[in-house]
C-alpha angles and dihedrals in degrees: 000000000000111000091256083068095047088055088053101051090066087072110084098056080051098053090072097063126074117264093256098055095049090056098041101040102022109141122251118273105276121246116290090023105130107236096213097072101104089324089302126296107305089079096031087066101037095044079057094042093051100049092049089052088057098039093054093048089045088051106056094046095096112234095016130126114240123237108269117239125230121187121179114246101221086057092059108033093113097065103034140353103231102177077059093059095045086056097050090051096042084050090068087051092071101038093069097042084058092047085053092050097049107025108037116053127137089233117048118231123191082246088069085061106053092086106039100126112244108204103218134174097254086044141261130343139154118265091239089064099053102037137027107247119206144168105246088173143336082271101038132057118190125207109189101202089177084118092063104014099166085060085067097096091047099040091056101053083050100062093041086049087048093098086237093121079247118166100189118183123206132228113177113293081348121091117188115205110199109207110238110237112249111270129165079245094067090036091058089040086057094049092049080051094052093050091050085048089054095039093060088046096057083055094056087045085055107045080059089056102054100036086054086046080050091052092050097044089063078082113057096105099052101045134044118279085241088066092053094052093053098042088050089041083053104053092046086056085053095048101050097045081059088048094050094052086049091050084050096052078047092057094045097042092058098042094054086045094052097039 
């Protein structure tokens, strides 16, 4: 196993001791152990052992924010990459800013039509690709599915089954699609939207999650238990900071929708 490991199986022997005598009689790193990770293992377990000690107190005070833990990456690299996984959560961030942006806005655009998904027989593709979307008038949207006639029917469900509160009429390989006057009703319609929106998002966020706290647990056999604790401490900071900026696009989004 790679040396960041060996540092970590001498854990479990110094857990036993009080904080001050592990800093102040933990034994030099062993031999092979990089010194450079985090200056060997007398401060890498003391730096763990500190940050759990602060955590638990934190923790049984009722109404009180625990201490936040902050492993370094390049300790830990060997069991799990986790700027990776604050990527791939912070990847579903934007994606549904983006889906905000394009897709929820009080009055609709053609370009909020581009990405609705058109099930088709041959599967699923966005309506931009099937048909040519434009902007006959500030109350009437046309998509020309003379490209793919035989998607109209398809097409056309799609857009009324959009959630965009959308009433398009077919004319042969044209579809017109009429722009709803702005209503409270349709405000409120496009809110409701927005927290779906957000809703699917957090399960995205937490199917990361889980599948980063998966990684970790692998293992379990092979570092302390301590390690474990913080890691997994460590990727549910990182999830529900990501939860908490989507709650505030949430805020802001339906705010902006309901005026």
């Amino acid at each position: 196993m790679a040396m960041a490991l060996r540092c970590f199986r001498h854990l479990p022997s110094l857990l036993y001791r009080s904080l001050f005598t592990t800093i102040r009689g933990l034994p030099q790193a062993p031999a092979g152990c990089p010194a450079l990770l985090l200056d060997g293992c007398r401060q890498c377990v003391h730096q763990m052992l500190l940050t759990r000690q602060l955590a638990t107190k934190k923790a049984k005070g009722k109404g009180q924010s625990q201490a936040r833990v902050n492993i370094s990456a390049a300790l830990v690299e060997d069991i799990i990459n986790l700027e990776e996984a604050n990527e791939d959560m912070q990847a579903v961030v934007e994606a549904l800013k983006e889906d905000f942006s394009r897709n929820l806005s009080v009055r609709t655009s053609q370009g909020a039509l581009d990405h609705i998904i058109v099930m088709t027989k041959d599967g699923k593709f966005p309506l931009n690709q099937l048909g040519q979307i434009s902007q006959k008038s500030p109350q009437l949207i046309i998509v020309n599915m003379t490209n793919f006639p035989e998607s109209t029917a398809a097409a056309t469900k799609a857009i009324r089954e959009s959630g965009m509160n959308l009433n398009p009429e077919v004319d042969g390989t044209i579809i017109r699609v009429p722009i709803p006057k702005v209503t409270r009703e349709h405000r409120e319609s496009l809110a409701k939207l927005a927290k779906q929106s957000n809703n699917k998002s957090k399960e995205a966020l937490r199917k990361v999650r889980s599948k980063s706290i998966n990684q970790v647990k692998k293992f379990k056999n092979k570092v302390s238990e301590d390690t474990i604790w913080l890691l997994e401490k460590q990727i549910q900071q990182m999830a529900d900071s990501a939860a908490a900026e989507m709650d505030k696009l949430l805020a802001a989004k339906t705010k902006e929708l309901l005026g």
